[in-house]
Coordinates of C-alpha atoms in Angstrom, one line a residue:
Chain C
X1339 CA 3.1 34.8 -11.8
X1340 CA 6.1 36.7 -10.7
X1341 CA 8.9 34.5 -9.2
X1342 CA 9.3 36.5 -6.0
X1343 CA 5.9 35.6 -4.3
X1344 CA 6.3 32.0 -5.6
X1345 CA 9.7 31.8 -3.9
X1346 CA 8.4 33.5 -0.8
X1347 CA 5.6 30.9 -0.5
X1348 CA 8.0 28.1 -1.3
X1349 CA 10.4 28.9 1.5
X1350 CA 7.6 29.7 4.0
X1351 CA 6.1 26.3 3.3
X1352 CA 9.4 24.6 3.8
X1353 CA 10.1 26.5 7.0
X1354 CA 6.8 25.4 8.6
X1355 CA 7.9 21.8 8.3
X1356 CA 5.8 20.8 5.4
X1357 CA 7.0 17.6 3.6
X1358 CA 9.1 18.6 0.5
X1359 CA 6.9 16.6 -1.9
X1360 CA 3.9 18.5 -0.7
X1361 CA 5.6 21.9 -0.9
X1362 CA 6.7 21.3 -4.5
X1363 CA 3.5 19.6 -5.5
X1364 CA 0.9 21.9 -3.9
X1365 CA 2.7 25.0 -5.1
X1366 CA 3.0 23.6 -8.7
X1367 CA -0.7 22.6 -8.6
X1368 CA -1.6 26.2 -7.6
X1369 CA 0.6 27.6 -10.3
X1370 CA -1.0 25.3 -12.9
X1371 CA -4.4 26.6 -11.8
X1372 CA -3.2 30.2 -11.7
X1373 CA -1.7 30.1 -15.2
X1374 CA -5.0 28.6 -16.5
X1375 CA -3.6 25.2 -17.4
X1376 CA -6.1 22.3 -17.2
X1377 CA -5.4 20.5 -13.9
X1378 CA -5.7 17.1 -15.6
X1379 CA -2.4 18.0 -17.3
X1380 CA -0.8 18.1 -13.8
X1381 CA -1.7 14.5 -13.1
X1382 CA -0.9 13.5 -16.7
X1383 CA 2.6 15.0 -16.2
X1384 CA 3.2 12.7 -13.3
X1385 CA 2.3 9.5 -15.0
X1386 CA 4.1 10.5 -18.3
X1387 CA 7.4 11.0 -16.4
X1388 CA 7.0 7.8 -14.4
X1389 CA 6.7 5.8 -17.7
X1390 CA 10.5 5.9 -18.1
X1391 CA 13.0 3.1 -18.6
X1392 CA 15.8 5.1 -17.0
X1393 CA 13.8 6.1 -13.9
X1394 CA 13.2 2.5 -12.8
X1395 CA 17.0 2.2 -12.2
X1396 CA 16.4 4.1 -9.0
X1397 CA 14.2 1.6 -7.1
X1398 CA 16.5 -1.3 -8.1
X1399 CA 19.6 0.5 -6.9
X1400 CA 17.8 1.3 -3.6
X1401 CA 16.7 -2.4 -3.4
X1402 CA 20.4 -3.5 -3.9
X1403 CA 21.5 -1.1 -1.1
X1404 CA 18.7 -2.3 1.2
X1405 CA 19.7 -5.9 0.8
X1406 CA 23.4 -5.0 1.3
X1407 CA 22.5 -3.4 4.5
X1408 CA 20.1 -6.0 5.8
X1409 CA 21.7 -9.1 4.3
X1410 CA 25.2 -8.8 5.8
X1411 CA 27.0 -7.6 2.7
X1412 CA 27.8 -4.2 4.3
X1413 CA 29.2 -6.0 7.3
X1414 CA 31.5 -8.1 5.1
X1415 CA 32.8 -5.0 3.4
X1416 CA 33.4 -3.3 6.7
X1417 CA 35.3 -6.3 8.0
X1418 CA 37.4 -6.4 4.8
X1419 CA 38.2 -2.7 5.1
X1420 CA 39.1 -3.2 8.8
X1421 CA 41.6 -5.9 7.9
X1422 CA 43.4 -3.4 5.7
X1423 CA 43.3 -0.1 7.6
X1424 CA 41.7 -0.9 11.0
X1425 CA 45.1 -1.1 12.7
X1426 CA 46.0 2.5 12.0
X1427 CA 45.4 5.4 14.3
X1428 CA 41.7 6.3 14.0
X1429 CA 41.4 3.0 12.2
X1430 CA 37.6 2.7 12.4
X1431 CA 37.1 6.2 10.8
X1432 CA 39.4 5.1 8.0
X1433 CA 37.5 1.9 7.7
X1434 CA 34.4 4.0 7.2
X1435 CA 35.9 5.9 4.3
X1436 CA 37.2 2.8 2.6
X1437 CA 34.0 0.7 3.1
X1438 CA 31.9 3.6 2.1
X1439 CA 33.8 4.1 -1.2
X1440 CA 33.2 0.4 -2.1
X1441 CA 29.6 0.5 -0.9
X1442 CA 29.1 3.7 -3.0
X1443 CA 30.2 1.7 -6.1
X1444 CA 27.0 -0.4 -5.6
X1445 CA 24.4 1.6 -4.0
X1446 CA 24.0 4.9 -5.9
X1447 CA 22.3 6.6 -2.9
X1448 CA 24.1 8.6 -0.3
X1449 CA 21.3 8.2 2.3
X1450 CA 21.4 4.4 1.9
X1451 CA 25.2 4.5 2.2
X1452 CA 25.1 6.6 5.3
X1453 CA 22.4 4.4 6.8
X1454 CA 24.3 1.2 6.2
X1455 CA 27.6 2.5 7.4
X1456 CA 26.1 4.4 10.3
X1457 CA 24.3 1.4 11.7
X1458 CA 27.5 -0.6 11.8
X1459 CA 30.2 1.9 12.5
X1460 CA 28.8 4.6 14.7
X1461 CA 28.3 2.2 17.7
X1462 CA 31.7 0.6 17.0
X1463 CA 33.5 4.0 17.0
X1464 CA 31.7 5.1 20.2
X1465 CA 32.7 1.9 21.9
X1466 CA 36.3 2.8 21.2
X1467 CA 35.8 6.2 22.8
X1468 CA 35.8 8.2 19.5
X1469 CA 34.2 11.6 20.1
X1470 CA 30.5 11.3 19.2
X1471 CA 30.4 14.3 16.9
X1472 CA 33.6 13.1 15.1
X1473 CA 32.1 9.6 14.6
X1474 CA 28.8 11.0 13.3
X1475 CA 30.7 13.5 11.0
X1476 CA 32.9 10.8 9.5
X1477 CA 29.9 8.6 8.6
X1478 CA 27.7 11.5 7.4
X1479 CA 30.3 13.0 5.2
X1480 CA 31.7 9.7 3.8
X1481 CA 28.1 8.6 3.0
X1482 CA 27.8 11.5 0.5
X1483 CA 30.2 9.5 -1.7
X1484 CA 27.2 7.4 -2.6
X1485 CA 26.1 9.9 -5.3
X1486 CA 29.5 10.8 -6.7
X1487 CA 31.1 7.4 -7.1
X1488 CA 29.1 5.5 -9.8
X1489 CA 26.4 4.3 -9.9
X1490 CA 24.6 7.5 -8.8
X1491 CA 20.9 8.2 -8.6
X1492 CA 21.6 11.9 -8.9
X1493 CA 23.5 11.4 -12.1
X1494 CA 20.7 9.2 -13.5
X1495 CA 18.2 12.0 -12.9
X1496 CA 20.6 14.6 -14.4
X1497 CA 20.9 12.3 -17.5
X1498 CA 17.2 12.2 -17.9
X1499 CA 16.8 16.0 -17.8
X1500 CA 20.0 16.8 -19.8
X1501 CA 19.6 13.8 -22.2
X1502 CA 23.2 12.8 -21.6
X1503 CA 24.7 9.3 -21.6
X1504 CA 24.5 7.7 -18.1
X1505 CA 27.7 5.6 -18.5
X1506 CA 29.7 8.7 -19.5
X1507 CA 28.4 10.6 -16.5
X1508 CA 29.1 7.7 -14.2
X1509 CA 32.7 7.6 -15.5
X1510 CA 33.2 11.3 -14.8
X1511 CA 32.4 10.8 -11.1
X1512 CA 35.2 8.2 -10.5
X1513 CA 38.3 10.4 -10.1
X1514 CA 36.5 13.1 -8.1
X1515 CA 35.0 10.4 -5.9
X1516 CA 38.4 8.8 -5.2
X1517 CA 39.9 12.3 -4.6
X1518 CA 37.2 13.1 -2.0
X1519 CA 37.8 9.8 -0.3
X1520 CA 41.6 10.5 -0.2
X1521 CA 41.1 14.0 1.2
X1522 CA 38.8 12.6 3.9
X1523 CA 41.3 9.9 4.8
X1524 CA 44.1 12.5 5.0
X1525 CA 42.0 14.7 7.3
X1526 CA 41.1 11.7 9.5
X1527 CA 44.8 10.8 9.9
X1528 CA 45.7 14.4 10.8
X1529 CA 42.8 14.8 13.2
X1530 CA 43.2 11.5 15.0
X1531 CA 47.0 12.1 15.4
X1532 CA 46.3 15.6 16.8
X1533 CA 43.8 14.3 19.3
X1534 CA 46.0 11.3 20.1
X1535 CA 43.4 8.6 19.2
X1536 CA 44.6 5.1 20.0
X1537 CA 45.7 2.8 17.2
X1538 CA 43.2 0.1 16.3
X1539 CA 43.8 -3.6 16.9
X1540 CA 45.6 -5.2 13.9
X1541 CA 44.2 -8.4 12.6
X1542 CA 46.2 -11.7 12.4
X1543 CA 47.2 -13.1 9.0
X1544 CA 44.7 -15.9 9.3
X1545 CA 41.9 -13.5 10.1
X1546 CA 43.1 -11.2 7.3
X1547 CA 42.8 -14.0 4.7
X1548 CA 39.5 -15.2 6.2
X1549 CA 37.7 -11.8 6.0
X1550 CA 39.1 -11.0 2.6
X1551 CA 37.9 -14.3 1.1
X1552 CA 34.5 -13.8 2.8
X1553 CA 34.2 -10.3 1.2
X1554 CA 34.8 -11.6 -2.4
X1555 CA 31.1 -12.1 -3.2
X1556 CA 30.3 -8.6 -1.9
X1557 CA 33.2 -7.2 -4.0
X1558 CA 31.8 -8.8 -7.1
X1559 CA 28.7 -6.5 -7.0
X1560 CA 30.5 -3.4 -8.2
X1561 CA 32.1 -5.5 -10.9
X1562 CA 28.7 -6.8 -12.0
X1563 CA 27.2 -3.3 -12.1
X1564 CA 30.0 -1.3 -13.6
X1565 CA 31.4 -4.1 -15.7
X1566 CA 27.9 -4.8 -17.1
X1567 CA 27.2 -1.2 -18.0
X1568 CA 30.6 -0.5 -19.6
X1569 CA 30.8 -3.7 -21.5
X1570 CA 27.5 -2.9 -23.0
X1571 CA 26.0 -6.2 -21.8
X1572 CA 23.2 -4.5 -19.8
X1573 CA 21.5 -1.1 -19.6
X1574 CA 21.7 1.0 -16.4
X1575 CA 18.3 -0.2 -15.2
X1576 CA 19.2 -3.8 -16.0
X1577 CA 22.5 -3.5 -14.1
X1578 CA 20.5 -2.2 -11.1
X1579 CA 18.1 -5.1 -11.4
X1580 CA 20.9 -7.7 -11.7
X1581 CA 22.8 -6.2 -8.8
X1582 CA 19.6 -6.4 -6.6
X1583 CA 19.1 -10.1 -7.5
X1584 CA 22.7 -11.0 -6.8
X1585 CA 22.5 -9.0 -3.5
X1586 CA 19.5 -11.1 -2.6
X1587 CA 21.1 -14.4 -3.5
X1588 CA 24.4 -13.7 -1.7
X1589 CA 22.5 -12.3 1.3
X1590 CA 20.5 -15.6 1.5
X1591 CA 23.2 -18.1 0.7
X1592 CA 26.6 -16.7 1.7
X1593 CA 26.1 -14.0 4.4
X1594 CA 22.8 -15.4 5.7
X1595 CA 21.9 -11.9 7.0
X1596 CA 18.2 -12.5 6.0
X1597 CA 15.9 -15.4 5.4
X1598 CA 13.7 -16.3 2.4
X1599 CA 10.7 -15.2 4.4
X1600 CA 12.2 -11.7 4.8
X1601 CA 12.8 -11.2 1.1
X1602 CA 9.4 -9.7 0.2
X1603 CA 9.2 -7.5 3.3
X1604 CA 12.7 -6.1 2.6
X1605 CA 11.7 -5.5 -1.1
X1606 CA 8.7 -3.7 0.3
X1607 CA 10.9 -1.6 2.6
X1608 CA 13.1 -0.6 -0.3
X1609 CA 10.0 0.5 -2.2
X1610 CA 9.1 2.8 0.7
X1611 CA 12.6 4.2 0.7
X1612 CA 12.3 4.8 -3.0
X1613 CA 8.9 6.3 -2.7
X1614 CA 10.2 9.0 -0.4
X1615 CA 12.4 10.1 -3.3
X1616 CA 9.9 9.5 -6.2
X1617 CA 7.2 11.7 -4.7
X1618 CA 9.7 14.6 -4.4
X1619 CA 10.8 13.9 -8.0
X1620 CA 7.2 14.2 -9.2
X1621 CA 6.7 17.5 -7.4
X1622 CA 10.0 18.9 -8.6
X1623 CA 9.2 17.9 -12.2
X1624 CA 5.9 19.8 -12.0
X1625 CA 7.7 22.8 -10.4
X1626 CA 10.5 22.6 -13.1
X1627 CA 7.7 22.6 -15.7
X1628 CA 6.4 26.0 -14.3
X1629 CA 10.0 27.4 -14.2
X1630 CA 10.5 26.5 -17.9
X1631 CA 7.1 28.0 -18.8
X1632 CA 7.6 31.1 -16.7
X1633 CA 10.5 32.3 -18.9
X1634 CA 13.0 32.3 -16.1
X1635 CA 15.5 30.5 -18.3
X1636 CA 15.3 33.2 -20.9
X1637 CA 15.7 35.9 -18.2
X1638 CA 18.8 34.0 -16.9
X1639 CA 20.3 33.9 -20.4
X1640 CA 19.5 37.6 -20.8
X1641 CA 21.2 38.3 -17.5
X1642 CA 24.4 36.3 -18.5
X1643 CA 24.6 38.0 -21.9
X1644 CA 23.9 41.5 -20.6
X1645 CA 26.5 41.2 -17.8
X1646 CA 29.0 39.5 -20.2
X1647 CA 29.6 36.7 -17.6
X1648 CA 32.4 34.4 -18.4
X1649 CA 32.3 30.7 -17.7
X1650 CA 34.1 30.9 -14.4
X1651 CA 31.9 33.7 -13.1
X1652 CA 28.8 31.7 -14.2
X1653 CA 30.0 28.6 -12.4
X1654 CA 30.7 30.6 -9.3
X1655 CA 27.2 32.0 -9.3
X1656 CA 25.6 28.6 -10.0
X1657 CA 27.6 27.0 -7.1
X1658 CA 26.4 29.7 -4.7
X1659 CA 22.8 29.3 -5.9
X1660 CA 22.9 25.5 -5.6
X1661 CA 24.6 25.6 -2.2
X1662 CA 21.8 27.9 -1.0
X1663 CA 19.0 25.7 -2.6
X1664 CA 20.7 22.6 -1.2
X1665 CA 20.3 23.9 2.3
X1666 CA 16.5 23.8 1.9
X1667 CA 15.7 21.2 -0.7
X1668 CA 16.3 17.5 -1.3
X1669 CA 19.1 16.7 -3.7
X1670 CA 17.0 15.4 -6.6
X1671 CA 14.6 18.4 -6.3
X1672 CA 17.5 20.8 -6.7
X1673 CA 18.7 19.0 -9.8
X1674 CA 15.2 18.9 -11.4
X1675 CA 14.7 22.6 -10.6
X1676 CA 18.0 24.1 -11.6
X1677 CA 19.2 22.0 -14.5
X1678 CA 16.4 22.9 -17.0
X1679 CA 17.2 26.6 -16.2
X1680 CA 20.9 26.5 -16.8
X1681 CA 21.2 23.8 -19.5
X1682 CA 20.7 26.3 -22.4
X1683 CA 23.7 28.4 -21.1
X1684 CA 26.3 25.6 -21.0
X1685 CA 27.1 25.3 -24.7
X1686 CA 27.4 29.1 -25.3
X1687 CA 29.7 29.4 -22.3
X1688 CA 31.8 26.4 -23.4
X1689 CA 31.0 24.3 -20.4
X1690 CA 30.7 20.5 -20.9
X1691 CA 27.4 19.1 -19.6
X1692 CA 29.4 16.1 -18.3
X1693 CA 31.7 18.3 -16.3
X1694 CA 28.7 20.4 -15.1
X1695 CA 27.0 17.2 -13.9
X1696 CA 30.0 16.5 -11.6
X1697 CA 30.0 20.1 -10.3
X1698 CA 26.3 19.7 -9.5
X1699 CA 26.8 16.3 -7.9
X1700 CA 29.5 17.6 -5.5
X1701 CA 27.2 20.5 -4.7
X1702 CA 24.5 18.0 -3.9
X1703 CA 26.8 16.1 -1.7
X1704 CA 27.1 19.3 0.3
X1705 CA 23.4 19.6 0.2
X1706 CA 23.2 16.3 2.1
X1707 CA 25.2 17.8 4.9
X1708 CA 23.9 21.4 5.2
X1709 CA 21.0 22.1 7.6
X1710 CA 18.1 22.5 7.8
X1711 CA 17.5 19.9 5.0
X1712 CA 20.6 17.8 5.0
X1713 CA 19.3 14.3 4.7
X1714 CA 22.5 12.6 6.0
X1715 CA 22.3 14.7 9.1
X1716 CA 18.8 13.3 9.8
X1717 CA 19.8 9.7 9.0
X1718 CA 22.7 9.9 11.4
X1719 CA 20.5 11.6 14.0
X1720 CA 17.9 8.9 13.7
X1721 CA 20.5 6.1 13.9
X1722 CA 22.3 7.5 16.9
X1723 CA 19.5 9.3 18.5
X1724 CA 21.8 12.3 18.8
X1725 CA 20.5 15.8 18.2
X1726 CA 20.9 17.1 14.6
X1727 CA 23.2 19.9 15.9
X1728 CA 25.7 17.3 17.1
X1729 CA 25.8 15.7 13.7
X1730 CA 26.2 19.1 12.1
X1731 CA 29.1 19.9 14.4
X1732 CA 30.8 16.7 13.3
X1733 CA 30.4 17.3 9.5
X1734 CA 31.7 20.9 9.5
X1735 CA 35.3 20.1 8.9
X1736 CA 34.3 17.8 6.1
X1737 CA 32.1 20.5 4.6
X1738 CA 35.2 22.8 4.4
X1739 CA 37.1 20.0 2.7
X1740 CA 34.2 19.5 0.2
X1741 CA 34.1 23.2 -0.6
X1742 CA 37.8 23.0 -1.5
X1743 CA 37.0 19.9 -3.6
X1744 CA 34.1 21.7 -5.2
X1745 CA 36.4 24.6 -6.2
X1746 CA 39.0 22.2 -7.6
X1747 CA 36.4 20.3 -9.6
X1748 CA 34.7 23.4 -10.9
X1749 CA 37.8 25.1 -12.2
X1750 CA 39.9 22.1 -13.2
X1751 CA 37.5 20.2 -15.5
X1752 CA 40.1 17.7 -16.5
X1753 CA 39.6 16.0 -13.1
X1754 CA 36.1 15.0 -14.2
X1755 CA 36.7 14.8 -18.0
X1756 CA 39.9 12.8 -18.1
X1757 CA 38.3 9.3 -17.8
X1758 CA 35.2 9.9 -20.1
X1759 CA 37.4 11.4 -22.8
X1760 CA 39.9 8.6 -22.4
X1761 CA 37.2 6.0 -22.9
X1762 CA 34.7 7.6 -25.2
X1763 CA 36.9 10.3 -26.9
X1764 CA 36.1 14.0 -26.9
Chain S
X323 CA -3.0 1.4 15.3
X324 CA -6.3 -0.5 14.7
X325 CA -6.5 -4.1 13.5
X326 CA -8.0 -2.8 10.2
X327 CA -4.9 -0.5 9.7
X328 CA -2.5 -3.4 10.4
X329 CA -4.3 -5.5 7.7
X330 CA -4.3 -2.5 5.3
X331 CA -0.5 -2.1 5.8
X332 CA 0.1 -5.8 5.2
X333 CA -1.9 -5.7 2.0
X334 CA 0.1 -2.7 0.8
X335 CA 3.4 -4.4 1.8
X336 CA 2.4 -7.5 -0.1
X337 CA 1.5 -5.6 -3.2
X338 CA 4.8 -3.7 -3.0
X339 CA 6.9 -6.8 -2.4
X340 CA 5.2 -9.0 -5.1
X341 CA 5.0 -6.3 -7.8
X342 CA 8.6 -5.2 -7.3
X343 CA 9.8 -8.8 -6.9
X344 CA 8.1 -9.8 -10.2
X345 CA 9.6 -6.7 -11.9
X346 CA 13.0 -7.7 -10.6
X347 CA 12.7 -11.3 -12.0
X348 CA 11.4 -9.9 -15.3
X349 CA 14.2 -7.4 -15.8
X350 CA 16.8 -10.1 -14.9
X351 CA 15.2 -12.7 -17.1
X352 CA 15.3 -10.3 -20.1
X353 CA 19.1 -9.9 -19.6
X354 CA 19.6 -13.7 -19.6
X355 CA 17.1 -14.6 -22.3
X356 CA 18.6 -11.9 -24.6
X357 CA 21.8 -14.1 -24.9
X358 CA 19.8 -17.1 -25.9
X359 CA 17.5 -15.3 -28.3
X360 CA 19.3 -16.5 -31.5
X361 CA 19.4 -20.1 -30.2
X362 CA 15.7 -20.1 -29.3
X363 CA 14.7 -18.5 -32.6
X364 CA 16.7 -21.0 -34.7
X365 CA 15.7 -24.1 -32.8
X366 CA 12.3 -23.5 -31.3
X367 CA 11.0 -20.6 -33.4
X368 CA 10.6 -18.6 -30.2
X369 CA 11.2 -14.9 -30.1
X370 CA 11.9 -12.7 -27.0
X371 CA 8.7 -10.9 -26.1
X372 CA 8.9 -7.1 -26.8
X373 CA 6.9 -6.2 -23.7
X374 CA 9.3 -7.1 -20.9
X375 CA 10.7 -3.6 -20.3
X376 CA 7.2 -2.1 -20.5
X377 CA 5.7 -4.5 -17.9
X378 CA 8.7 -4.0 -15.6
X379 CA 8.0 -0.2 -15.6
X380 CA 4.2 -0.8 -14.8
X381 CA 5.0 -3.1 -11.9
X382 CA 7.8 -1.0 -10.5
X383 CA 5.8 2.2 -10.7
X384 CA 2.8 0.6 -9.0
X385 CA 5.0 -0.8 -6.2
X386 CA 6.7 2.6 -5.6
X387 CA 3.5 4.7 -5.6
X388 CA 1.6 2.3 -3.3
X389 CA 4.3 3.0 -0.7
X390 CA 3.4 6.6 -0.5
X391 CA 0.4 5.8 1.8
X392 CA 2.6 4.3 4.6
X393 CA 5.0 7.2 4.3
X394 CA 2.1 9.5 5.2
X395 CA 1.0 7.2 8.1
X396 CA 4.5 7.1 9.6
X397 CA 5.5 10.7 8.8
X398 CA 8.4 9.5 6.7
X399 CA 7.9 11.9 3.8
X400 CA 11.1 14.0 4.0
X401 CA 10.7 17.5 5.6
X402 CA 12.8 20.1 7.3
X403 CA 11.7 20.3 10.9
X404 CA 14.8 21.9 12.4
X405 CA 13.3 25.3 12.7
X406 CA 9.8 24.1 13.8
X407 CA 11.2 22.0 16.6
X408 CA 12.5 25.2 18.3
X409 CA 9.0 26.7 18.4
X410 CA 6.6 26.4 21.4
X411 CA 4.2 23.4 21.3
X412 CA 1.1 25.5 20.6
X413 CA 2.7 27.0 17.5
X414 CA 3.9 23.5 16.5
X415 CA 0.4 22.3 16.9
X416 CA -1.0 25.0 14.6
X417 CA 1.7 24.4 11.9
X418 CA 1.1 20.6 12.0
X419 CA -2.6 21.2 11.5
X420 CA -1.9 23.3 8.4
X421 CA 0.5 20.7 7.1
X422 CA -2.0 17.8 7.5
X423 CA -4.9 19.8 6.0
X424 CA -2.7 20.9 3.0
X425 CA -1.6 17.2 2.6
X426 CA -5.2 16.0 2.6
X427 CA -6.3 18.7 0.1
X428 CA -3.3 18.2 -2.3
X429 CA -3.5 14.4 -2.4
X430 CA -7.3 14.4 -2.9
X431 CA -7.0 16.8 -5.8
X432 CA -4.2 14.8 -7.5
X433 CA -6.3 11.7 -7.0
X434 CA -9.3 13.3 -8.5
X435 CA -7.5 14.6 -11.6
X436 CA -5.6 11.3 -11.8
X437 CA -9.0 9.6 -12.1
X438 CA -9.8 12.0 -14.9
X439 CA -6.6 10.9 -16.6
X440 CA -7.8 7.3 -16.4
X441 CA -11.2 8.2 -17.8
X442 CA -9.5 10.1 -20.7
X443 CA -7.2 7.2 -21.5
X444 CA -10.3 4.9 -21.5
X445 CA -12.2 7.2 -23.8
X446 CA -9.3 7.5 -26.3
X447 CA -8.5 3.7 -25.9
X448 CA -4.8 4.5 -25.3
X449 CA -2.7 1.4 -25.7
X450 CA 1.1 0.7 -25.4
X451 CA 3.2 0.3 -28.6
X452 CA 4.4 -3.2 -27.9
X453 CA 2.6 -6.4 -29.2
X454 CA 0.9 -6.5 -25.8
X455 CA -1.2 -3.5 -26.7
X456 CA -1.7 -3.0 -23.0
X457 CA -4.6 -0.7 -22.1
X458 CA -2.8 2.2 -20.5
X459 CA -5.7 3.3 -18.2
X460 CA -4.9 0.2 -16.1
X461 CA -1.3 1.6 -15.6
X462 CA -2.7 5.1 -15.0
X463 CA -5.0 3.8 -12.3
X464 CA -2.2 3.8 -9.8
X465 CA -2.3 7.6 -9.8
X466 CA -5.8 7.9 -8.2
X467 CA -5.2 4.8 -6.1
X468 CA -1.9 6.1 -4.7
X469 CA -2.9 9.6 -4.0
X470 CA -6.3 8.5 -2.9
X471 CA -4.8 6.2 -0.3
X472 CA -2.5 9.0 0.8
X473 CA -5.5 11.3 1.2
X474 CA -7.2 8.8 3.4
X475 CA -4.1 8.4 5.5
X476 CA -3.9 12.2 5.9
X477 CA -7.6 12.2 6.9
X478 CA -7.0 9.6 9.6
X479 CA -3.9 11.5 10.9
X480 CA -5.9 14.8 10.9
X481 CA -8.8 13.1 12.8
X482 CA -6.4 11.7 15.4
X483 CA -4.6 15.0 15.6
X484 CA -7.8 16.9 16.3
X485 CA -9.6 14.4 18.5
X486 CA -7.0 12.0 20.0
X487 CA -4.1 14.3 20.3
X488 CA -0.8 13.1 21.9
X489 CA 2.3 15.2 22.4
X490 CA 4.4 12.7 20.3
X491 CA 2.4 13.8 17.2
X492 CA 4.4 17.0 17.3
X493 CA 8.0 17.4 16.1
X494 CA 10.3 15.5 18.4
X495 CA 14.0 16.1 19.1
X496 CA 16.1 12.9 19.2
X497 CA 17.8 12.3 22.5
X498 CA 20.3 9.6 23.4
X499 CA 23.5 9.1 25.2
X500 CA 26.6 7.2 23.8
X501 CA 25.7 4.3 26.0
X502 CA 22.2 4.1 24.5
X503 CA 23.6 3.9 21.0
X504 CA 26.0 1.1 21.9
X505 CA 23.3 -0.7 23.8
X506 CA 20.8 -0.4 21.0
X507 CA 23.3 -1.7 18.4
X508 CA 24.1 -4.7 20.6
X509 CA 20.5 -5.6 21.3

């Protein structure tokens, strides 16, 4: 079937408020039938992709994030960050950036990160008379760090499709992630000074020591995950599992944010959060299967060769395409749909798949903030009961910063490639 | 929500919690036992089973897919409703009807063909490659179960939408003041 009516149907179904898993799945099922493929192959495709060792890292990372949120670990991280930067002008907004950066080094999910930080920090910021849209914008935008700073669910999915090394991909996200956090902090300091926000209350030395000691168990989690993966002791999935177990243990014994009776319900809740992603992944995989079979990848290669596109022109086009798709689709779905299309072009154009993964991930961070399907907007809207437009108003300045970052990362590959090449060689 | 539905939710929650919990213990025990494998082999002639990772996948996939049914019930499957919320209620009603019908049809079809996958695996006697030689149709069974449960939930929602309609079943805009948010966080 010609791509134009398919894309027409696709966007119409999204526009009428159909769940994304249903749009991708129902359309793919129709395309399977239309192309004359046996429909049993459609269901078989689902179960074959689910039977994956790498994919099961996703539920375990979500589980770790859920326990961090519910078990008091996120609160300990926020208190720790407050003791360092809370006394500055716009201190709570800076706390959000710092705490989110640390949380992102454990959770792997931007939505989970925004949810945890939003629950704790949005009410606190409003209480201190921060503008509502600014408070929502800071949390929504900082939450996107969840998929750039390792571990990252988006990078795991990319690794499965592109058959790349997950640890190498994770490492490529470190410098861009810290750069993004730095840019956000700089903007917050400028904005809060311009708006004359009051300085936060500095903590006493005794309190400083107390909250930092209390945060030590929480701070061991990124060490366990990243240390375990890079020392080769555990695989990515095992690291996610171990992080979940440690998060449960310290939630129960140290932070006492949940009880033993609550463990199974919280695990069940984390499975529901994961399921919302997994059903989209299944639909997107089936849709990606149609895209591959439809010869669109060949047409794209033909287009690039015929127009003699250079690497920078190609990257510019891809960025525009993904920003557009990211407005309408969930992050993982965009990756699963576009990566199989463009992967064959990377080597001829001299683009490293690792660098490309970071470009995609920053694009997907933007996708989390751009309406109508910006998941972080909905998370913040749901936490604060503010209309989505108010959250959107708050994230706009951060979107501009991220577009600048995207340009920088796209055209200066060394920012992403420095660490992986330093550790693993070229 | 009826009493039957509450029990149904609790059964699903229990399956999710237990399956994912056991998978968690299994994946962590593999990490620990791997470092004692030489000691166990030399002293007790015990070897690390080769099926740990495989069973972890089965349990995790079952736990994840079972959750789909409650996502349908509570409308938590991710969707873009920003445009639809601006439309008049009667248009919203018509669009939601299309969405629910489509959801029911899609889930029922995937469940049906998922059942065919199970039958096919049984016929071919498909088994896993580990020493467990696990019969794969049991793992595949989650596909018709999960999508079947989602289809039933869609049917229930559709029935209520048509015969017990309430305005809250349409797309709702969140509303809340700054004071609400602070109060909610403190309560």
